[in-house]
Coordinates of C-alpha atoms and ligand atoms in Angstrom, one line a residue:
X1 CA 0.0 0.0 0.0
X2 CA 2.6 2.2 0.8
X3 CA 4.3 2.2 -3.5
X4 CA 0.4 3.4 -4.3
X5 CA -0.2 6.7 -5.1
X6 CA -3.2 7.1 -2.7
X7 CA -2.5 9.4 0.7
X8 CA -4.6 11.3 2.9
X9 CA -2.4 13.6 4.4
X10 CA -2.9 17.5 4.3
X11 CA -6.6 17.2 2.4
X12 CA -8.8 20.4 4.4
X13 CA -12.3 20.9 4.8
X14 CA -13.6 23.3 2.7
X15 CA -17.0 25.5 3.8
X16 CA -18.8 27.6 1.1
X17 CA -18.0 30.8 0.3
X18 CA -20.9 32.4 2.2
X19 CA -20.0 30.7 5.2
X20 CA -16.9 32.1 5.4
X21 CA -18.3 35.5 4.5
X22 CA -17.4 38.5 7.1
X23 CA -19.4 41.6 6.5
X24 CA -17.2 44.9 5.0
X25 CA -14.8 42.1 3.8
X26 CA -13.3 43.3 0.3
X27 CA -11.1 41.5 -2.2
X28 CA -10.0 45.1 -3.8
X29 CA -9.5 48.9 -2.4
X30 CA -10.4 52.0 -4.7
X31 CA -8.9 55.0 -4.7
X32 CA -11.2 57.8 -2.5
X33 CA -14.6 59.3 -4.0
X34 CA -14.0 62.0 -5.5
X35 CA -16.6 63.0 -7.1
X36 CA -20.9 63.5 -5.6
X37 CA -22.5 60.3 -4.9
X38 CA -25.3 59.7 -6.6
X39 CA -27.3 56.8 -5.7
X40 CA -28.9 54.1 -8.5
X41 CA -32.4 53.9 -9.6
X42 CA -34.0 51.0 -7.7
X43 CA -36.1 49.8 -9.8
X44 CA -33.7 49.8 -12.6
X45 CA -30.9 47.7 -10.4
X46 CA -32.9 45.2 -7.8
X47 CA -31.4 44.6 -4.7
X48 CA -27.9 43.8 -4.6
X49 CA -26.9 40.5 -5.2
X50 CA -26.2 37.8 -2.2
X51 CA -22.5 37.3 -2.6
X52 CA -20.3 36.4 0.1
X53 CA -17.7 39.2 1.4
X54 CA -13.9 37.8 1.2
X55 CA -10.4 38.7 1.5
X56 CA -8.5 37.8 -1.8
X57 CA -6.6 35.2 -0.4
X58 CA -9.6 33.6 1.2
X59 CA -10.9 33.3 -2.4
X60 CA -7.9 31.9 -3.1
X61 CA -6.8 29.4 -0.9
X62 CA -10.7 28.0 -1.2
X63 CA -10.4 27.5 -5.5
X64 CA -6.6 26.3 -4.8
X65 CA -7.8 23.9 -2.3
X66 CA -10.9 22.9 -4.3
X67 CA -9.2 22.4 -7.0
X68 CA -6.8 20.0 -5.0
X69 CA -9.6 17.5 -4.8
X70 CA -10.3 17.4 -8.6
X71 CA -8.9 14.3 -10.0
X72 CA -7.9 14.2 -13.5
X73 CA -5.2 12.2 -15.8
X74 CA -2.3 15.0 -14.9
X75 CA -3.0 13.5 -11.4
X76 CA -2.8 10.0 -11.4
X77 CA -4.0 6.6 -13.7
X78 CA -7.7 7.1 -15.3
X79 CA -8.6 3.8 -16.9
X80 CA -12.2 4.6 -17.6
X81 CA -13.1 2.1 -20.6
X82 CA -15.1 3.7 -23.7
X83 CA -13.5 7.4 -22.8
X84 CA -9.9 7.6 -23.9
X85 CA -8.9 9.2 -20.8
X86 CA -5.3 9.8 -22.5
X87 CA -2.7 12.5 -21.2
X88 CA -3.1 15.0 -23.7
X89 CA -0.1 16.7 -24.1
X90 CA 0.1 20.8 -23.0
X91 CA 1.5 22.0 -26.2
X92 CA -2.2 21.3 -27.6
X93 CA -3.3 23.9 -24.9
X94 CA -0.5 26.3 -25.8
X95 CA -1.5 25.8 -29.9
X96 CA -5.0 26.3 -28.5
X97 CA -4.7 29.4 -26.4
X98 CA -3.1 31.5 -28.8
X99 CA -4.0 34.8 -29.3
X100 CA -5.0 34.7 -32.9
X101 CA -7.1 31.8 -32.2
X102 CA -8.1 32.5 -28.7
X103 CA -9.6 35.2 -29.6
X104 CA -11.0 35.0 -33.3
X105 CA -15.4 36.1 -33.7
X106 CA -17.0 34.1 -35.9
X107 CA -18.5 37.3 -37.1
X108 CA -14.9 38.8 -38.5
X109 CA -16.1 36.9 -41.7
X110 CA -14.5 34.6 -44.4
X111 CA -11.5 37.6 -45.2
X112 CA -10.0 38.5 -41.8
X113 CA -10.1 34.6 -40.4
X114 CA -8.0 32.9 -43.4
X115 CA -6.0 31.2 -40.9
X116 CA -8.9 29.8 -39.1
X117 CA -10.4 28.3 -42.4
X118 CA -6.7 27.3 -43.6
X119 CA -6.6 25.4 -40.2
X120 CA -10.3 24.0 -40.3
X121 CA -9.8 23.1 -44.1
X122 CA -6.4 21.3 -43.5
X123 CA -7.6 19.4 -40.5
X124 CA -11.0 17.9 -43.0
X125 CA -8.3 16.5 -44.9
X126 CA -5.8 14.9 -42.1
X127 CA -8.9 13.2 -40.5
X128 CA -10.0 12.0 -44.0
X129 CA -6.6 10.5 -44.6
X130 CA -6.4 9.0 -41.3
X131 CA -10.1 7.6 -41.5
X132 CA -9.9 6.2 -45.6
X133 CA -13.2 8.6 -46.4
X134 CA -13.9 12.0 -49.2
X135 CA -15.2 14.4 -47.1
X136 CA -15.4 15.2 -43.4
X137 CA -17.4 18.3 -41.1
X138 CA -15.7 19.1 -38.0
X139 CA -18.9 21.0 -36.5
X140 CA -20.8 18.7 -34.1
X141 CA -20.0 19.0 -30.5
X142 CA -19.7 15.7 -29.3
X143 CA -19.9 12.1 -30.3
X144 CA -23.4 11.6 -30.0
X145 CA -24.0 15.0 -31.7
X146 CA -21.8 13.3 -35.0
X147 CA -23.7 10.0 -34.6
X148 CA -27.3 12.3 -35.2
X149 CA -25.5 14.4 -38.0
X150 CA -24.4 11.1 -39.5
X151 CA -27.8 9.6 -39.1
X152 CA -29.4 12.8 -40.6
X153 CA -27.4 12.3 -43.7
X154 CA -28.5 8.5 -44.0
X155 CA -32.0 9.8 -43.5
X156 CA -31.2 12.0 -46.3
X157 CA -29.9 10.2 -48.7
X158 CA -33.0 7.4 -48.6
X159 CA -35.2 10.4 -48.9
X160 CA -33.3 11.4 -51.8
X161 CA -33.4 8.5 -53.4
X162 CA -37.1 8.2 -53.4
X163 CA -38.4 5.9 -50.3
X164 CA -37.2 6.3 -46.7
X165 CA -36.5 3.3 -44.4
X166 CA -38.0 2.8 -41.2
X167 CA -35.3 0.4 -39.0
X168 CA -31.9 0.6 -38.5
X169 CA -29.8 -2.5 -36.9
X170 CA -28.1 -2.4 -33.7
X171 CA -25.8 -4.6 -32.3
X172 CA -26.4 -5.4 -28.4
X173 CA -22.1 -4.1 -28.3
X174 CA -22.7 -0.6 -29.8
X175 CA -22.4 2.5 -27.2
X176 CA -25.7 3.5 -25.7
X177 CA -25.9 6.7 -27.9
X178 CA -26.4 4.7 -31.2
X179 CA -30.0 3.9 -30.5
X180 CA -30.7 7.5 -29.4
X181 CA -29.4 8.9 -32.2
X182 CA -31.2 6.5 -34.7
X183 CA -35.0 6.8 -32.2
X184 CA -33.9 10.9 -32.9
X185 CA -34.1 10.3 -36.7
X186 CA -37.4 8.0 -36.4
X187 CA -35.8 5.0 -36.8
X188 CA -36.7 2.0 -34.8
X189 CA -33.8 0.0 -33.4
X190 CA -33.5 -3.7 -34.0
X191 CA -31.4 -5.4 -31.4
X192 CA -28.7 -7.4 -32.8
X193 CA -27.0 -10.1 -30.5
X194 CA -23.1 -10.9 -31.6
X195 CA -21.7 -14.3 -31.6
X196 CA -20.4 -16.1 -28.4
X197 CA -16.7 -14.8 -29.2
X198 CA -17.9 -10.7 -29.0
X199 CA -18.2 -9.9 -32.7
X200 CA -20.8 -9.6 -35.3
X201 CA -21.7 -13.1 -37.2
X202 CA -22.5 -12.0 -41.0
X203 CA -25.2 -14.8 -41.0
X204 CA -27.1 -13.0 -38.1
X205 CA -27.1 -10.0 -40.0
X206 CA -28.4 -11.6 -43.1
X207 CA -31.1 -13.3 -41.5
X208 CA -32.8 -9.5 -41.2
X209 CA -31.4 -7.2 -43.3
X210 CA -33.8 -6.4 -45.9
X211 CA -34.9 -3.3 -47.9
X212 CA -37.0 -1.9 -45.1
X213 CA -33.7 -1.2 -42.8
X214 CA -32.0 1.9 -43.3
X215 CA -28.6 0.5 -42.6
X216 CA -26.5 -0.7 -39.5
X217 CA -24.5 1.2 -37.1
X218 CA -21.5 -0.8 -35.7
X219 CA -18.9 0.2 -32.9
X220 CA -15.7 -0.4 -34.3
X221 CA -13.8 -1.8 -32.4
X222 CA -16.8 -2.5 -30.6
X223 CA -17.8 -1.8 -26.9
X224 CA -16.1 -5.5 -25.8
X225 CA -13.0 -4.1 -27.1
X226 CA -13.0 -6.3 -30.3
X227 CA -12.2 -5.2 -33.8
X228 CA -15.3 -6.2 -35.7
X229 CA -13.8 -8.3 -38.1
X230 CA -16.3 -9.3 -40.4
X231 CA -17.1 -5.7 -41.0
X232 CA -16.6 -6.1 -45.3
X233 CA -18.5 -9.4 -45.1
X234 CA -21.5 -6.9 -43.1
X235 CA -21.4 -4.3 -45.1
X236 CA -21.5 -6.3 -48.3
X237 CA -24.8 -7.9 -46.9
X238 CA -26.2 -4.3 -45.8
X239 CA -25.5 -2.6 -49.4
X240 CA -26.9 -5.5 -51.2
X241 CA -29.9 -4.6 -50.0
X242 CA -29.5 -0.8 -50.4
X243 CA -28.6 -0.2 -46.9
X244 CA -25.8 2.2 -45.7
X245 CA -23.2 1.8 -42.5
X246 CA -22.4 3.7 -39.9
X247 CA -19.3 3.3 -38.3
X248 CA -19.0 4.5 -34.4
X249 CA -15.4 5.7 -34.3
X250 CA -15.2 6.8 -31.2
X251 CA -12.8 4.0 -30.6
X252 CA -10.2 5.1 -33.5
X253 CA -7.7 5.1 -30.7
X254 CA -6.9 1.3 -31.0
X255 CA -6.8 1.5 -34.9
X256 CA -5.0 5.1 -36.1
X257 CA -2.6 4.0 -39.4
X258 CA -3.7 0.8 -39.0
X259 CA -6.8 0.5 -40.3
X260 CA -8.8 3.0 -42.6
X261 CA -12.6 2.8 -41.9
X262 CA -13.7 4.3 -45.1
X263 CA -12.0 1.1 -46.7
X264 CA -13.8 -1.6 -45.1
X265 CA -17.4 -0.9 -46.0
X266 CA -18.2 1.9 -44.1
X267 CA -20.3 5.2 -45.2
X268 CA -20.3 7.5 -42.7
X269 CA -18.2 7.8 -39.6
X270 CA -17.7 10.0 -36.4
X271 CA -14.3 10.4 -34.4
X272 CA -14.4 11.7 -30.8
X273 CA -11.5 14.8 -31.3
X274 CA -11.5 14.8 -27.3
X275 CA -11.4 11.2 -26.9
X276 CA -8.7 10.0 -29.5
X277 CA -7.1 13.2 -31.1
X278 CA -6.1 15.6 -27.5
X279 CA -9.0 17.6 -26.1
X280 CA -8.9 17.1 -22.0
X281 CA -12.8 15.7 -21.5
X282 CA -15.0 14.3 -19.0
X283 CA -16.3 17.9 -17.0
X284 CA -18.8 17.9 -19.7
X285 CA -17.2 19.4 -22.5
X286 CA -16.9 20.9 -24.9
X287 CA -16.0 18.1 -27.4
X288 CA -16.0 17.3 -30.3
X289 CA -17.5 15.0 -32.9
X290 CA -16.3 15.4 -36.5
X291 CA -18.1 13.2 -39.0
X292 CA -16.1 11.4 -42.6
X293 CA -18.0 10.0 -45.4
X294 CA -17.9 8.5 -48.8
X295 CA -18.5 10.3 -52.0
X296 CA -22.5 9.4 -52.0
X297 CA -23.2 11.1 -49.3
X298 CA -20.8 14.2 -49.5
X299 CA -23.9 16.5 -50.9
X300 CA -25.9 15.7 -47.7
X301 CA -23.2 17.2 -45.7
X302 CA -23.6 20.0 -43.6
X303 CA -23.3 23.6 -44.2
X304 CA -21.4 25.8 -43.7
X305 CA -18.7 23.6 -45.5
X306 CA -14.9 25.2 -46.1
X307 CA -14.2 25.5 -49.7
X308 CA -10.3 26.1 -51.1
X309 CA -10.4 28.4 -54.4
X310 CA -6.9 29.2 -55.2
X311 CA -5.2 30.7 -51.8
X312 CA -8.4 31.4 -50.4
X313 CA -10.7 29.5 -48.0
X314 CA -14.0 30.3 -47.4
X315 CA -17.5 29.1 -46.4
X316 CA -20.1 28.2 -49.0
X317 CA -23.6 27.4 -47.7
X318 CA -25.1 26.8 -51.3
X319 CA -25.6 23.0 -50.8
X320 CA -28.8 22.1 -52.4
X321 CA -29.0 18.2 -50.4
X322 CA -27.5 19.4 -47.3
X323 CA -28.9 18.4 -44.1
X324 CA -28.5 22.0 -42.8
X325 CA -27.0 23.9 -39.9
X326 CA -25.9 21.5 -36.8
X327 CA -24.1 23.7 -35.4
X328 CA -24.1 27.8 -34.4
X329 CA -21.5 29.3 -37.1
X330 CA -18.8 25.9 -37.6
X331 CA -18.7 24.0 -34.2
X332 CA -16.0 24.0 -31.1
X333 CA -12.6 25.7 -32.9
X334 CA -10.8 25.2 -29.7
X335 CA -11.1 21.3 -29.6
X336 CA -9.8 21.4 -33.4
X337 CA -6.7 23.8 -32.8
X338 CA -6.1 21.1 -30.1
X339 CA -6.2 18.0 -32.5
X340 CA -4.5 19.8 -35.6
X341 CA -1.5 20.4 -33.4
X342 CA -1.8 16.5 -31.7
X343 CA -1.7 15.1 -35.6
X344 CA 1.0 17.6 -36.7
X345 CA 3.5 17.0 -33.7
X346 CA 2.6 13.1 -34.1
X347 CA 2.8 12.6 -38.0
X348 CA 1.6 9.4 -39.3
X349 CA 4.2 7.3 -38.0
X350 CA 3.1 9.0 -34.5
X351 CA -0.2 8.1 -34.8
X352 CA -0.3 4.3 -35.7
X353 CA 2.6 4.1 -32.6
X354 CA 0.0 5.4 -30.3
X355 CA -2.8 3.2 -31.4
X356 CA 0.4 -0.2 -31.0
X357 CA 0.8 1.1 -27.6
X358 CA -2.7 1.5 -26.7
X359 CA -3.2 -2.6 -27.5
X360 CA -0.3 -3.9 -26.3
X361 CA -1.0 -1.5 -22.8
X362 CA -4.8 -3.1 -23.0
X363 CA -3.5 -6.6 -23.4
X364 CA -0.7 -6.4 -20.8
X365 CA -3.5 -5.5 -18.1
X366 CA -5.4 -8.5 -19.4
X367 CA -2.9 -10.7 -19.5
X368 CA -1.9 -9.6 -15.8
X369 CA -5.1 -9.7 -14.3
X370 CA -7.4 -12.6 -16.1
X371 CA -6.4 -15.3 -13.3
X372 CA -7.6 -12.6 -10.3
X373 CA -10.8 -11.6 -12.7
X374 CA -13.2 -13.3 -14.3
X375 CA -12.4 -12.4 -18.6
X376 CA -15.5 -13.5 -20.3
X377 CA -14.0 -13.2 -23.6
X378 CA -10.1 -14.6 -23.5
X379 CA -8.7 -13.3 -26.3
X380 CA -6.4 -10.4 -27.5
X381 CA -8.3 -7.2 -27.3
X382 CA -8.0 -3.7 -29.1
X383 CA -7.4 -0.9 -26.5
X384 CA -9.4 -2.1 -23.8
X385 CA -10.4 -5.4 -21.6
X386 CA -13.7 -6.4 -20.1
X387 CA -13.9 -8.4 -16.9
X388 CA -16.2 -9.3 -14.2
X389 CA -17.0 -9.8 -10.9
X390 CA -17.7 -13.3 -10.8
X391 CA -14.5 -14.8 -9.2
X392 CA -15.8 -11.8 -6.4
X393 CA -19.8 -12.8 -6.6
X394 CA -18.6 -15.6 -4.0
X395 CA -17.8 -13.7 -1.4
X396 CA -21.0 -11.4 -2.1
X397 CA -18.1 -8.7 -3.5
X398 CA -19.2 -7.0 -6.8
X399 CA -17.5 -4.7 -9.2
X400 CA -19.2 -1.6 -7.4
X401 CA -17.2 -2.5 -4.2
X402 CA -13.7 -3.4 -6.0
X403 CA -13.9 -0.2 -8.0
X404 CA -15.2 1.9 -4.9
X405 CA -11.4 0.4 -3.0
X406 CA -9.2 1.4 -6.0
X407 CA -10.2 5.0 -4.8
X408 CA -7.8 4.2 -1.8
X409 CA -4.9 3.4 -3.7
X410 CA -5.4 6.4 -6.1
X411 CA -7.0 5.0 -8.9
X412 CA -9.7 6.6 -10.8
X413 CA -12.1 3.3 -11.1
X414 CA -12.7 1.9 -14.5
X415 CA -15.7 1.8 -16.3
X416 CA -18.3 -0.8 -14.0
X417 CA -21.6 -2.2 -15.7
X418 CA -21.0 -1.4 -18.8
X419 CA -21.1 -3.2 -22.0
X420 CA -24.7 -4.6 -21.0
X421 CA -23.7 -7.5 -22.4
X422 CA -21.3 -8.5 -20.2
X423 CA -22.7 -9.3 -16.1
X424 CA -20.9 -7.1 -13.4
X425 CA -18.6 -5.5 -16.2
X426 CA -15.3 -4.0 -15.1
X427 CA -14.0 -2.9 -18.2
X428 CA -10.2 -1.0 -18.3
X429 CA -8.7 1.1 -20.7
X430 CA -5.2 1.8 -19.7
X431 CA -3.9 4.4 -23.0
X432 CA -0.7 4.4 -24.6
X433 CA 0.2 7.0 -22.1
X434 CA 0.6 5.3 -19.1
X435 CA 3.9 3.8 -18.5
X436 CA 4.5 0.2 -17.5
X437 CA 5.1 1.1 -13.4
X438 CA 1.8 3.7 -13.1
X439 CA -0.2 0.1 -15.2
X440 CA 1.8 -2.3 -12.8
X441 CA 0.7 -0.5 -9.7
X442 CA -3.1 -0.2 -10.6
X443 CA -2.7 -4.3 -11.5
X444 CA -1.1 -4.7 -7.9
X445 CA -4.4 -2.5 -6.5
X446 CA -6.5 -4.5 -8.3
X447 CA -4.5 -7.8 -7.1
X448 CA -4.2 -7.1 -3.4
X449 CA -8.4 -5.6 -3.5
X450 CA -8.8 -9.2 -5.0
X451 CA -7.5 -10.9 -2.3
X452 CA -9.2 -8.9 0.4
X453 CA -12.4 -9.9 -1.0
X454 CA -11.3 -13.2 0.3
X455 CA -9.6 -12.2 3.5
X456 CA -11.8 -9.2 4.3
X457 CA -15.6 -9.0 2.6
X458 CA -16.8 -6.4 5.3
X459 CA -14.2 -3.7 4.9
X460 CA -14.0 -4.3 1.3
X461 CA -17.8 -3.4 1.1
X462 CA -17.5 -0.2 3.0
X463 CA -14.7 1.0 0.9
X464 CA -13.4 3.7 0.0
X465 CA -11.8 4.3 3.3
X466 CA -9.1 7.1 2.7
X467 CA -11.3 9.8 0.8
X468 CA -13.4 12.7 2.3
X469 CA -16.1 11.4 1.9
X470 CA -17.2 7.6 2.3
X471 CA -19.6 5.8 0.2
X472 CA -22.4 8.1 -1.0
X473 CA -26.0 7.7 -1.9
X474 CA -25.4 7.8 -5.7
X475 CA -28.9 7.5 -6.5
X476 CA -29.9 10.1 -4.3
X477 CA -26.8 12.4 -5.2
X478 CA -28.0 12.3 -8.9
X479 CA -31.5 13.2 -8.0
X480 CA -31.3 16.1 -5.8
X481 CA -28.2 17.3 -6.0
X482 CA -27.6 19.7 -3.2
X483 CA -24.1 20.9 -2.7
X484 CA -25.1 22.3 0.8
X485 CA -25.3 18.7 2.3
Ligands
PLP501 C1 -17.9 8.2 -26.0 C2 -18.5 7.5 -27.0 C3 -19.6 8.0 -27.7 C4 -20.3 9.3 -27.3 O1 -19.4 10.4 -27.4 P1 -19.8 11.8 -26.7 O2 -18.8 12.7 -27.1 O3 -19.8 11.4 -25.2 O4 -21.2 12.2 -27.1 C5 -20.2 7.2 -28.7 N1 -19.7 6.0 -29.0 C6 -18.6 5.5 -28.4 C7 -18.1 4.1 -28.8 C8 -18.0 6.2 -27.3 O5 -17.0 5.6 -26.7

């Protein structure tokens, strides 16, 4: 216990602000009236505002300290599978923070933000390079916001082609946000269940695609951490019958310069820029969610898009097919600055080492830990491993209490319960940026909470132990979420 990062020393209380309040308290002095007072118009101003009256330090020792008990990756190991929880490295932030781009308006127009555009338009073609596809828009906001876009444009392009579809198939390993963005476009989901090794089984596919079903959408690699790899063998069966595929690539992370999406089948893909290409995420944004696709379905596209006529960029909204605006002018600049400058001081070769890295740093911790968890699926993964809690279920331990203990040795917990598929999930995604001793101390956490499930069920199920607080109501803390306790 003592080699893990977890400690306890030196962590305060922190009251609220008002609490701490002392009436004439001021964080600033100005210089003497010197002029008549005049007081305000009531009923133009309201009363005053309730804020609390502080010195400046006391405003800043209670950020500094509040700030202290924020855990993110530049504190310690965050293996939470499905989010890319990668160091992302600070000259992104530098790129980022930049004056000329920090500080660009939308509203300068086309002429005064070349640069912009030149950045916007060169970054459409790295991600269509890296991704196989013809044309990519870098303006919705998140994942799920590219999955809707994407699904918009499928919409489209039946619509277009005289007779819209009404289902869409859904394999039971695809994120949670593929069957709300397909409901979104009035599609109704069909459940499809993969094969007893974790991937997709052509035959199942062919058993109910037909020319009723708008297309498929497939997480690739999938939510098991599998590479889908009868993907052409799908597809092949979906176009046959005049359906398109849409490829969740929210997981590119395991597969940059290795594989190309766009040449496997798919039509239409989104990339997660904060997951896979630099953007620090999980305070709830902003994001990032750019979307690729092939040449059929470029029209449907939408606008603004960035057009390149001899040295000048600029936006062109004259797109008979498109499926409009998604976006308020063209979507979150600051995540893109971030990624341009993550794929420049990569390069290609950069890139594909990441995604090596990523695997081998996925299969190490499954290697290490599949005899003290249960691995339903024992075979290489992409960049993240599934286990469960059933060597635990025994001792009436569950995932819930093993991931609530890694708290106390410093460990941000992995992903628990999810895939559905998989009972009691426990599913780890390690990066390519941890190194070998910050992954071998969070598999000697997991390996000594292991063996107290044995040795000690009752303190292992009123873990965590070390943090402020203990365990919390989290049903009740989502519900009525008062900060004032
Ligand atoms: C994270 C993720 C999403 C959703 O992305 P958001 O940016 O959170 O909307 C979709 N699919 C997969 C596979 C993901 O991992």
């Amino acid at each position: 216990m003592s080699q893990q990062p977890g400690t306890s020393g030196l962590i305060f209380n922190e009251p609220q602000l008002w609490d701490k309040s002392r009436k004439g308290r001021c964080a600033m002095s100005l210089p003497k009236l010197d002029v008549e007072r005049v007081e305000l118009d009531k009923t133009l101003t309201g009363d005053p505002p309730d804020l609390p009256q502080l010195f400046e330090l006391d405003v800043v020792r209670h950020y500094t300290r509040l700030s202290q008990w924020n855990f993110g990756v530049d504190s310690g190991m965050y293996p939470l599978g499905s989010c890319t929880m990668k160091y992302n490295p600070k000259t992104n932030e530098v790129q980022a923070a930049r004056q000329g781009f920090a500080s660009a308006h939308p509203l300068s127009g086309d002429e005064f933000s070349q640069g912009a555009l030149e950045l916007m338009f060169n970054l459409e073609q790295y991600l269509a390079q890296i991704t196989g596809f013809d044309a990519v828009t870098l303006q919705p906001a998140a994942g799920a916001h590219g999955e809707l876009a994407g699904m918009l444009m499928i919409h489209a392009y039946h619509a277009k082609n005289g007779k819209q579809r009404s289902k869409i198939l859904i394999p039971d390993t695809a994120h949670g946000t593929n069957p709300a963005s397909a409901t979104l476009c009035g599609y109704e989901s069909i459940n499809i269940k993969s094969g007893p090794d974790g991937i997709l089984e052509p035959g199942t596919i062919a058993a109910v695609m037909d020319e009723d079903t708008a297309g498929i959408m497939v997480t690739n690699p999938n939510t098991v951490g599998f590479f889908e790899s009868n993907i052409k063998k799908i597809a092949e069966i979906v176009h046959s019958k005049g359906g398109l595929v849409y490829g969740d690539g929210a997981n590119m992370n395991a597969i940059m310069g290795i594989v190309k999406p766009g040449e496997i089948g798919i039509d239409v893909l989104h990339l997660n820029l904060h997951k896979t290409f630099s953007t620090p995420h999980g305070g709830g944004g902003p994001g990032s969610g750019p979307v690729a696709v092939v040449k059929a379905l470029e029209p449907f596209l939408p606008i603004p898009r960035i057009k390149k006529e001899l040295d000048t960029y600029k936006f062109i909204t004259d797109c008979q097919d498109t499926i409009g605006r998604i976006h308020t002018y063209y979507g979150h600049f600051g995540i893109m600055v971030r990624a341009y400058s993550y794929i420049l001081s990569m390069g290609a070769k950069g890139l594909e080492d990441a995604s090596k890295l990523a695997v081998l740093n996925a299969n190490y911790v499954k290697e290490s830990l599949k005899g003290t968890l249960n691995l339903p699926y024992d075979k290489p993964c992409m960049h993240e491993c599934v286990f469960n809690d059933k060597f635990q279920n025994k001792y009436h331990i569950t995932t819930m209490d093993m991931a609530k203990r890694l708290l106390d040795y410093g460990f941000h917990p992995p992903t628990v319960y999810f895939p559905l598929v998989v009972d009691g999930a426990f599913m780890v995604e390690p990066t390519e940026t941890e190194s070998k001793e910050y992954i071998d101390q969070f598999i000697h956490a997991v390996k000594a909470i292991a063996k107290e499930a044995k040795t000690n069920p009752e303190k292992l199920k009123k873990a965590p132990h070390l943090t402020k607080v203990t365990r919390l109501d989290e049903v009740s803390a989502a519900r009525k979420p008062c900060l004032c306790g």
